[in-house]
Amino acid sequence: MKNVLIATKNKGKAKEFESLFSPRGYEVHTLLDYENATDVEETGTTFAENAILKAETIAKELNQVVMADDSGLVVDALDGRPGVYSARYAGEDKNDEANTQKLLKELKDIPAEKRTARFYCVLALASPNQETITVSGYVEGRIAESPAGTNGFGYDPVFYVPEKGKTMAELESAEKNAISHRANALKELEKELDLFLTREGGSR
């Protein structure tokens, strides 16, 4: 069995990737399986830079295929913020509640039609044997005036999806996973994955 490392300590996130890699003969591992792997500092200014940085650094270090993602919230009225700083928008400690409150405060006087936003995700698949590939996915919505729903994390309670008439945190998990930015990025990855893994097999 060949291995692919998903550069995350989030088991739920790894499970999403499992359905892609397992049928192709790859066993999925996470950073929880590699205690000594470098904790890569996300110093990039774009989602793509951060995803590539994580994937390539760990792929080189462990000499294996590594999948990394970087994602966040992009708000038009805030010139794209919080963007790559989504997880630490209110400070160095990751605090969902504080981040959300800061966001709502900044949008306080912005009317509903100008509160457009999207969740954006970039996936990078790297190997020491070949060039890294990146794909992206997003889901459009707008920022609600107050949080609603409990089924989610991060900015989900204030990310309103017009076609569903609900915030992300009000959607059932299956419904959310079907339309999420990561799900859309995974669909893009699937289009390129077989070629990448074929090249990988041929380079050993």
Backbone as CSV, one residue per row, in Angstrom:
resi,resn,N_x,N_y,N_z,CA_x,CA_y,CA_z,C_x,C_y,C_z
1,MET,0.855,-1.201,0.000,0.000,0.000,0.000,0.886,1.244,0.000
2,LYS,0.629,2.152,-0.915,1.381,3.409,-0.945,0.722,4.400,0.013
3,ASN,1.507,5.357,0.475,0.992,6.304,1.460,0.853,7.707,0.893
4,VAL,-0.167,8.410,1.373,-0.274,9.840,1.128,-0.535,10.488,2.481
5,LEU,0.202,11.549,2.754,0.032,12.258,4.022,-0.811,13.501,3.796
6,ILE,-1.901,13.619,4.536,-2.702,14.839,4.497,-2.155,15.734,5.606
7,ALA,-1.655,16.900,5.225,-0.963,17.772,6.187,-1.955,18.481,7.107
8,THR,-2.578,17.701,7.980,-3.537,18.235,8.933,-3.576,17.344,10.169
9,LYS,-4.049,17.892,11.284,-4.285,17.076,12.479,-5.798,16.910,12.681
10,ASN,-6.544,17.299,11.673,-8.001,17.216,11.715,-8.461,15.922,11.032
11,LYS,-8.923,14.967,11.833,-9.311,13.657,11.285,-10.486,13.767,10.314
12,GLY,-11.405,14.692,10.604,-12.570,14.881,9.736,-12.159,15.312,8.347
13,LYS,-11.186,16.206,8.303,-10.692,16.711,7.020,-10.023,15.570,6.238
14,ALA,-9.243,14.769,6.954,-8.537,13.653,6.311,-9.525,12.665,5.702
15,LYS,-10.650,12.471,6.374,-11.668,11.533,5.902,-12.213,11.944,4.530
16,GLU,-12.335,13.252,4.317,-12.818,13.747,3.026,-11.870,13.329,1.893
17,PHE,-10.571,13.321,2.192,-9.592,12.964,1.170,-9.503,11.454,0.964
18,GLU,-9.857,10.719,2.002,-9.758,9.257,1.953,-10.542,8.670,0.789
19,SER,-11.738,9.208,0.552,-12.590,8.661,-0.510,-11.970,8.842,-1.896
20,LEU,-11.045,9.790,-2.018,-10.344,9.982,-3.290,-9.153,9.048,-3.434
21,PHE,-8.376,8.940,-2.354,-7.108,8.214,-2.448,-7.232,6.700,-2.248
22,SER,-8.114,6.269,-1.345,-8.219,4.830,-1.046,-8.502,3.970,-2.274
23,PRO,-9.485,4.329,-3.122,-9.748,3.496,-4.298,-8.561,3.429,-5.263
24,ARG,-7.638,4.361,-5.096,-6.471,4.400,-5.996,-5.249,3.727,-5.364
25,GLY,-5.499,2.982,-4.290,-4.421,2.193,-3.686,-3.511,2.953,-2.743
26,TYR,-3.999,4.085,-2.233,-3.204,4.878,-1.309,-3.815,4.873,0.078
27,GLU,-2.964,4.645,1.066,-3.413,4.704,2.453,-3.207,6.135,2.965
28,VAL,-4.253,6.692,3.574,-4.207,8.083,4.026,-3.708,8.189,5.462
29,HIS,-2.716,9.036,5.670,-2.206,9.332,7.016,-2.352,10.832,7.267
30,THR,-2.255,11.220,8.529,-2.289,12.643,8.871,-1.050,12.989,9.696
31,LEU,-0.914,14.251,10.046,0.224,14.676,10.873,0.172,14.040,12.257
32,LEU,-0.985,13.521,12.644,-1.089,12.817,13.932,-0.237,11.546,13.920
33,ASP,0.031,11.017,12.699,0.843,9.803,12.567,2.339,10.111,12.490
34,TYR,2.682,11.388,12.370,4.089,11.789,12.217,4.401,12.887,13.230
35,GLU,4.670,12.482,14.449,4.876,13.463,15.524,6.058,14.395,15.272
36,ASN,7.043,13.913,14.527,8.248,14.726,14.337,8.235,15.572,13.064
37,ALA,7.132,15.513,12.317,7.062,16.303,11.079,7.112,17.795,11.421
38,THR,7.757,18.560,10.567,7.889,20.006,10.784,6.519,20.678,10.831
39,ASP,6.348,21.558,11.794,5.139,22.374,11.853,5.413,23.597,10.984
40,VAL,4.971,23.539,9.744,5.334,24.571,8.770,4.610,25.884,9.067
41,GLU,5.384,26.944,9.157,4.802,28.263,9.406,4.230,28.807,8.104
42,GLU,2.978,29.241,8.161,2.308,29.727,6.957,2.673,31.201,6.713
43,THR,3.760,31.398,5.978,4.261,32.765,5.769,3.840,33.337,4.421
44,GLY,3.070,32.571,3.644,2.640,33.037,2.322,1.619,34.160,2.421
45,THR,1.463,34.899,1.330,0.476,35.991,1.311,-0.793,35.581,0.563
46,THR,-0.798,34.360,0.006,-1.990,33.845,-0.666,-2.265,32.428,-0.166
47,PHE,-3.500,31.949,-0.388,-3.847,30.578,-0.003,-2.946,29.589,-0.750
48,ALA,-2.701,29.850,-2.032,-1.882,28.937,-2.836,-0.457,28.847,-2.289
49,GLU,0.134,29.985,-1.957,1.506,29.982,-1.420,1.585,29.149,-0.150
50,ASN,0.606,29.308,0.742,0.629,28.558,2.003,0.446,27.061,1.785
51,ALA,-0.479,26.696,0.899,-0.728,25.276,0.633,0.509,24.614,0.025
52,ILE,1.131,25.296,-0.944,2.336,24.765,-1.597,3.487,24.651,-0.601
53,LEU,3.651,25.677,0.216,4.724,25.696,1.221,4.609,24.485,2.153
54,LYS,3.395,24.257,2.657,3.170,23.118,3.569,3.427,21.795,2.861
55,ALA,2.818,21.629,1.678,2.913,20.344,0.966,4.356,20.035,0.565
56,GLU,5.055,21.008,-0.007,6.411,20.747,-0.517,7.422,20.544,0.610
57,THR,7.291,21.323,1.687,8.231,21.179,2.810,8.144,19.775,3.409
58,ILE,6.930,19.314,3.658,6.759,18.006,4.305,7.051,16.866,3.335
59,ALA,6.697,17.040,2.049,6.977,16.000,1.045,8.481,15.745,0.943
60,LYS,9.231,16.831,0.960,10.693,16.728,0.862,11.262,16.076,2.125
61,GLU,10.737,16.498,3.262,11.236,16.001,4.544,10.967,14.503,4.730
62,LEU,9.777,14.062,4.330,9.383,12.658,4.565,9.503,11.784,3.309
63,ASN,9.890,12.420,2.190,10.073,11.711,0.925,8.828,10.916,0.531
64,GLN,7.697,11.591,0.515,6.448,10.937,0.103,5.439,11.951,-0.411
65,VAL,4.334,11.434,-0.939,3.275,12.303,-1.458,2.565,12.987,-0.291
66,VAL,2.400,14.319,-0.406,1.736,15.086,0.657,0.670,16.007,0.041
67,MET,-0.479,16.005,0.679,-1.585,16.875,0.267,-1.785,17.923,1.361
68,ALA,-1.793,19.196,0.990,-2.018,20.258,1.981,-3.077,21.204,1.454
69,ASP,-3.793,21.844,2.370,-4.767,22.830,1.922,-4.622,24.110,2.734
70,ASP,-5.049,25.182,2.148,-5.185,26.422,2.898,-6.496,27.042,2.459
71,SER,-7.257,27.498,3.416,-8.559,28.038,3.068,-8.939,29.143,4.026
72,GLY,-9.945,29.904,3.633,-10.378,30.992,4.489,-11.537,31.741,3.878
73,LEU,-11.869,32.833,4.505,-13.013,33.646,4.117,-12.536,34.928,3.432
74,VAL,-13.132,35.220,2.294,-12.796,36.423,1.537,-14.045,37.307,1.474
75,VAL,-13.965,38.504,2.045,-15.122,39.414,2.095,-14.857,40.621,1.191
76,ASP,-15.742,40.813,0.224,-15.527,41.872,-0.774,-15.447,43.267,-0.157
77,ALA,-16.344,43.565,0.772,-16.381,44.915,1.368,-15.147,45.211,2.222
78,LEU,-14.393,44.160,2.558,-13.178,44.339,3.368,-11.921,44.137,2.523
79,ASP,-12.071,44.329,1.202,-10.922,44.173,0.284,-10.284,42.793,0.375
80,GLY,-11.116,41.772,0.591,-10.603,40.404,0.606,-10.223,39.872,1.974
81,ARG,-10.246,40.745,3.005,-9.952,40.238,4.349,-11.131,39.382,4.836
82,PRO,-10.942,38.509,5.808,-9.687,38.176,6.503,-8.710,37.330,5.683
83,GLY,-9.155,36.698,4.593,-8.232,35.989,3.700,-7.356,34.969,4.391
84,VAL,-6.044,35.044,4.113,-5.116,34.051,4.678,-5.010,34.166,6.205
85,TYR,-5.528,35.265,6.755,-5.472,35.448,8.212,-6.784,35.036,8.887
86,SER,-7.638,34.305,8.161,-8.971,33.945,8.678,-8.937,33.299,10.055
87,ALA,-8.026,32.348,10.265,-7.998,31.602,11.531,-7.524,32.457,12.708
88,ARG,-6.718,33.487,12.409,-6.161,34.320,13.491,-6.547,35.783,13.305
89,TYR,-7.720,36.019,12.790,-8.125,37.379,12.444,-8.162,38.306,13.658
90,ALA,-8.582,37.770,14.795,-8.709,38.607,15.998,-7.485,38.529,16.911
91,GLY,-6.454,37.793,16.479,-5.257,37.653,17.316,-4.569,36.331,17.082
92,GLU,-3.377,36.181,17.640,-2.568,34.989,17.394,-3.239,33.688,17.845
93,ASP,-3.998,33.751,18.943,-4.701,32.550,19.386,-5.914,32.354,18.490
94,LYS,-6.076,31.130,17.974,-7.235,30.864,17.115,-8.497,30.869,17.973
95,ASN,-9.392,31.800,17.703,-10.604,31.919,18.498,-11.773,32.258,17.574
96,ASP,-12.602,31.245,17.275,-13.710,31.415,16.324,-14.643,32.550,16.718
97,GLU,-14.996,32.587,17.996,-15.948,33.590,18.477,-15.384,35.009,18.306
98,ALA,-14.137,35.201,18.698,-13.498,36.516,18.590,-13.355,36.940,17.127
99,ASN,-12.992,35.985,16.270,-12.862,36.280,14.838,-14.195,36.743,14.248
100,THR,-15.255,36.009,14.602,-16.591,36.322,14.083,-17.055,37.696,14.561
101,GLN,-16.829,37.979,15.840,-17.246,39.277,16.384,-16.499,40.428,15.723
102,LYS,-15.219,40.230,15.468,-14.428,41.278,14.794,-14.985,41.519,13.388
103,LEU,-15.284,40.430,12.683,-15.823,40.522,11.329,-17.152,41.296,11.323
104,LEU,-18.064,40.926,12.226,-19.377,41.580,12.281,-19.246,43.067,12.625
105,LYS,-18.293,43.367,13.496,-18.065,44.761,13.889,-17.597,45.582,12.681
106,GLU,-16.701,44.990,11.897,-16.169,45.700,10.731,-17.231,45.911,9.642
107,LEU,-18.250,45.049,9.643,-19.291,45.140,8.612,-20.564,45.817,9.134
108,LYS,-20.480,46.366,10.329,-21.656,46.901,11.035,-22.540,47.802,10.170
109,ASP,-21.955,48.709,9.424,-22.748,49.666,8.654,-22.865,49.304,7.170
110,ILE,-22.457,48.087,6.823,-22.498,47.664,5.420,-23.851,46.995,5.126
111,PRO,-24.600,47.470,4.110,-25.906,46.878,3.807,-25.789,45.445,3.274
112,ALA,-26.859,44.676,3.397,-26.875,43.249,3.048,-26.327,42.973,1.658
113,GLU,-26.731,43.790,0.668,-26.320,43.497,-0.721,-24.825,43.715,-0.950
114,LYS,-24.160,44.395,-0.012,-22.711,44.620,-0.172,-21.889,43.736,0.755
115,ARG,-22.538,42.767,1.402,-21.828,41.882,2.335,-21.437,40.560,1.651
116,THR,-21.224,40.616,0.350,-20.880,39.407,-0.417,-19.517,38.853,0.010
117,ALA,-19.435,37.532,0.002,-18.208,36.868,0.473,-18.134,35.470,-0.120
118,ARG,-16.969,34.868,0.016,-16.851,33.465,-0.390,-15.847,32.753,0.509
119,PHE,-16.127,31.480,0.751,-15.138,30.608,1.369,-14.284,30.086,0.224
120,TYR,-12.968,30.152,0.379,-12.051,29.781,-0.702,-11.066,28.738,-0.192
121,CYS,-10.760,27.756,-1.027,-9.839,26.684,-0.622,-8.867,26.372,-1.757
122,VAL,-7.595,26.242,-1.411,-6.590,25.785,-2.377,-5.975,24.487,-1.847
123,LEU,-5.920,23.488,-2.708,-5.264,22.214,-2.377,-3.965,22.131,-3.157
124,ALA,-2.911,21.683,-2.499,-1.625,21.457,-3.171,-1.219,20.003,-2.951
125,LEU,-0.869,19.325,-4.029,-0.419,17.933,-3.953,1.037,17.903,-4.398
126,ALA,1.909,17.492,-3.478,3.350,17.561,-3.753,4.023,16.205,-3.580
127,SER,5.131,16.042,-4.287,5.966,14.845,-4.187,7.390,15.254,-4.523
128,PRO,8.392,14.600,-3.905,9.784,14.932,-4.254,10.100,14.552,-5.699
129,ASN,9.234,13.734,-6.323,9.526,13.191,-7.652,8.963,13.990,-8.823
130,GLN,8.105,14.950,-8.549,7.470,15.670,-9.664,6.958,17.036,-9.228
131,GLU,6.466,17.773,-10.215,5.990,19.124,-9.959,4.684,19.104,-9.158
132,THR,4.560,20.052,-8.238,3.362,20.176,-7.405,2.167,20.612,-8.259
133,ILE,0.993,20.058,-7.962,-0.211,20.555,-8.631,-1.089,21.271,-7.596
134,THR,-1.771,22.325,-8.038,-2.699,23.037,-7.148,-4.054,23.165,-7.839
135,VAL,-5.094,23.082,-7.038,-6.461,23.302,-7.526,-7.175,24.160,-6.486
136,SER,-8.275,24.778,-6.892,-9.001,25.598,-5.934,-10.503,25.386,-6.059
137,GLY,-11.215,25.772,-5.014,-12.669,25.692,-5.024,-13.224,26.764,-4.108
138,TYR,-14.454,27.173,-4.363,-15.044,28.198,-3.507,-16.557,28.021,-3.443
139,VAL,-17.155,28.665,-2.470,-18.615,28.718,-2.373,-18.992,30.165,-2.069
140,GLU,-19.963,30.669,-2.838,-20.367,32.072,-2.700,-21.457,32.234,-1.638
141,GLY,-21.446,33.374,-0.977,-22.486,33.666,-0.003,-22.409,35.115,0.422
142,ARG,-22.967,35.405,1.572,-22.799,36.752,2.122,-22.780,36.654,3.643
143,ILE,-22.278,37.695,4.275,-22.134,37.678,5.726,-23.434,38.148,6.375
144,ALA,-24.008,37.275,7.207,-25.252,37.597,7.914,-24.973,38.663,8.976
145,GLU,-26.032,39.267,9.479,-25.841,40.319,10.492,-25.617,39.747,11.881
146,SER,-26.034,38.493,12.066,-25.794,37.838,13.368,-25.663,36.338,13.142
147,PRO,-24.966,35.629,14.038,-24.751,34.190,13.874,-26.050,33.400,13.971
148,ALA,-26.114,32.274,13.223,-27.256,31.362,13.320,-26.771,29.944,13.018
149,GLY,-27.236,28.989,13.834,-26.867,27.591,13.601,-25.703,27.144,14.460
150,THR,-25.659,25.853,14.705,-24.605,25.307,15.576,-23.803,24.196,14.896
151,ASN,-24.169,23.844,13.663,-23.495,22.734,12.994,-22.357,23.259,12.115
152,GLY,-21.277,23.638,12.759,-20.164,24.158,11.979,-19.123,24.770,12.885
153,PHE,-18.138,25.381,12.278,-17.075,26.017,13.065,-16.587,27.228,12.281
154,GLY,-15.664,27.970,12.862,-15.132,29.142,12.172,-16.234,30.160,11.890
155,TYR,-16.305,30.583,10.652,-17.270,31.617,10.266,-18.602,31.033,9.777
156,ASP,-18.778,29.716,9.879,-20.002,29.070,9.372,-21.299,29.718,9.861
157,PRO,-21.397,30.109,11.158,-22.670,30.666,11.633,-23.044,32.020,11.013
158,VAL,-22.081,32.726,10.421,-22.418,34.020,9.808,-22.290,33.991,8.283
159,PHE,-21.975,32.814,7.727,-21.854,32.709,6.268,-23.182,32.217,5.702
160,TYR,-23.946,33.158,5.150,-25.286,32.865,4.651,-25.214,32.428,3.183
161,VAL,-25.846,31.275,2.883,-25.852,30.738,1.519,-27.227,31.020,0.909
162,PRO,-27.334,32.026,0.033,-28.640,32.445,-0.482,-29.488,31.319,-1.073
163,GLU,-28.861,30.419,-1.868,-29.694,29.388,-2.515,-30.249,28.374,-1.526
164,LYS,-29.650,28.300,-0.343,-30.161,27.390,0.692,-31.053,28.128,1.691
165,GLY,-30.960,29.462,1.703,-31.752,30.243,2.649,-31.329,30.022,4.092
166,LYS,-30.070,29.600,4.276,-29.548,29.278,5.609,-28.080,29.654,5.694
167,THR,-27.566,29.729,6.926,-26.115,29.873,7.086,-25.499,28.481,6.964
168,MET,-24.197,28.442,6.761,-23.484,27.161,6.688,-23.717,26.328,7.950
169,ALA,-23.792,27.007,9.098,-23.944,26.301,10.370,-25.368,25.772,10.592
170,GLU,-26.317,26.192,9.732,-27.680,25.684,9.828,-27.915,24.486,8.909
171,LEU,-26.950,24.219,8.025,-27.091,23.100,7.094,-26.725,21.789,7.759
172,GLU,-27.349,20.693,7.297,-26.936,19.351,7.733,-25.523,19.114,7.181
173,SER,-24.764,18.267,7.885,-23.369,18.029,7.475,-23.257,17.580,6.020
174,ALA,-24.115,16.637,5.614,-24.033,16.111,4.243,-24.304,17.209,3.220
175,GLU,-25.269,18.076,3.547,-25.643,19.177,2.654,-24.492,20.183,2.553
176,LYS,-23.902,20.478,3.693,-22.779,21.412,3.742,-21.579,20.869,2.962
177,ASN,-21.279,19.584,3.200,-20.117,18.982,2.547,-20.274,18.898,1.032
178,ALA,-21.518,18.856,0.564,-21.762,18.756,-0.878,-21.464,20.063,-1.601
179,ILE,-21.606,21.194,-0.901,-21.428,22.495,-1.571,-20.203,23.270,-1.094
180,SER,-19.476,22.728,-0.126,-18.387,23.497,0.500,-17.245,23.802,-0.471
181,HIS,-16.457,24.800,-0.103,-15.285,25.177,-0.891,-14.314,24.007,-1.023
182,ARG,-14.177,23.222,0.049,-13.256,22.082,-0.004,-13.802,20.997,-0.934
183,ALA,-15.121,20.779,-0.876,-15.743,19.785,-1.766,-15.528,20.177,-3.227
184,ASN,-15.674,21.459,-3.517,-15.487,21.926,-4.898,-14.027,21.823,-5.335
185,ALA,-13.107,22.057,-4.398,-11.682,21.890,-4.715,-11.355,20.415,-4.948
186,LEU,-11.976,19.540,-4.150,-11.755,18.094,-4.311,-12.227,17.606,-5.682
187,LYS,-13.336,18.171,-6.160,-13.835,17.799,-7.506,-12.809,18.175,-8.560
188,GLU,-12.174,19.341,-8.376,-11.135,19.776,-9.318,-9.901,18.878,-9.230
189,LEU,-9.570,18.482,-7.999,-8.403,17.612,-7.798,-8.607,16.263,-8.485
190,GLU,-9.824,15.762,-8.395,-10.108,14.437,-8.972,-9.792,14.398,-10.462
191,LYS,-9.973,15.536,-11.133,-9.713,15.595,-12.573,-8.228,15.405,-12.885
192,GLU,-7.363,15.746,-11.935,-5.917,15.705,-12.194,-5.190,14.597,-11.429
193,LEU,-5.920,13.968,-10.529,-5.266,13.048,-9.592,-4.655,11.824,-10.263
194,ASP,-5.389,11.199,-11.182,-4.890,9.953,-11.781,-3.572,10.169,-12.521
195,LEU,-3.483,11.274,-13.239,-2.251,11.563,-13.979,-1.090,11.760,-13.003
196,PHE,-1.344,12.473,-11.912,-0.314,12.714,-10.904,0.160,11.381,-10.298
197,LEU,-0.778,10.518,-9.916,-0.430,9.245,-9.270,0.230,8.276,-10.246
198,THR,-0.153,8.360,-11.538,0.493,7.531,-12.563,1.951,7.931,-12.705
199,ARG,2.176,9.244,-12.755,3.573,9.734,-12.832,4.349,9.319,-11.595
200,GLU,3.689,9.363,-10.453,4.323,8.994,-9.181,4.751,7.532,-9.210
201,GLY,3.865,6.690,-9.701,4.175,5.252,-9.783,5.334,4.980,-10.718
202,GLY,5.410,5.764,-11.785,6.471,5.557,-12.767,7.814,6.106,-12.325
203,SER,7.798,6.929,-11.278,9.063,7.562,-10.880,9.749,6.817,-9.756
204,ARG,9.192,5.683,-9.332,9.792,4.957,-8.213,10.748,3.876,-8.728
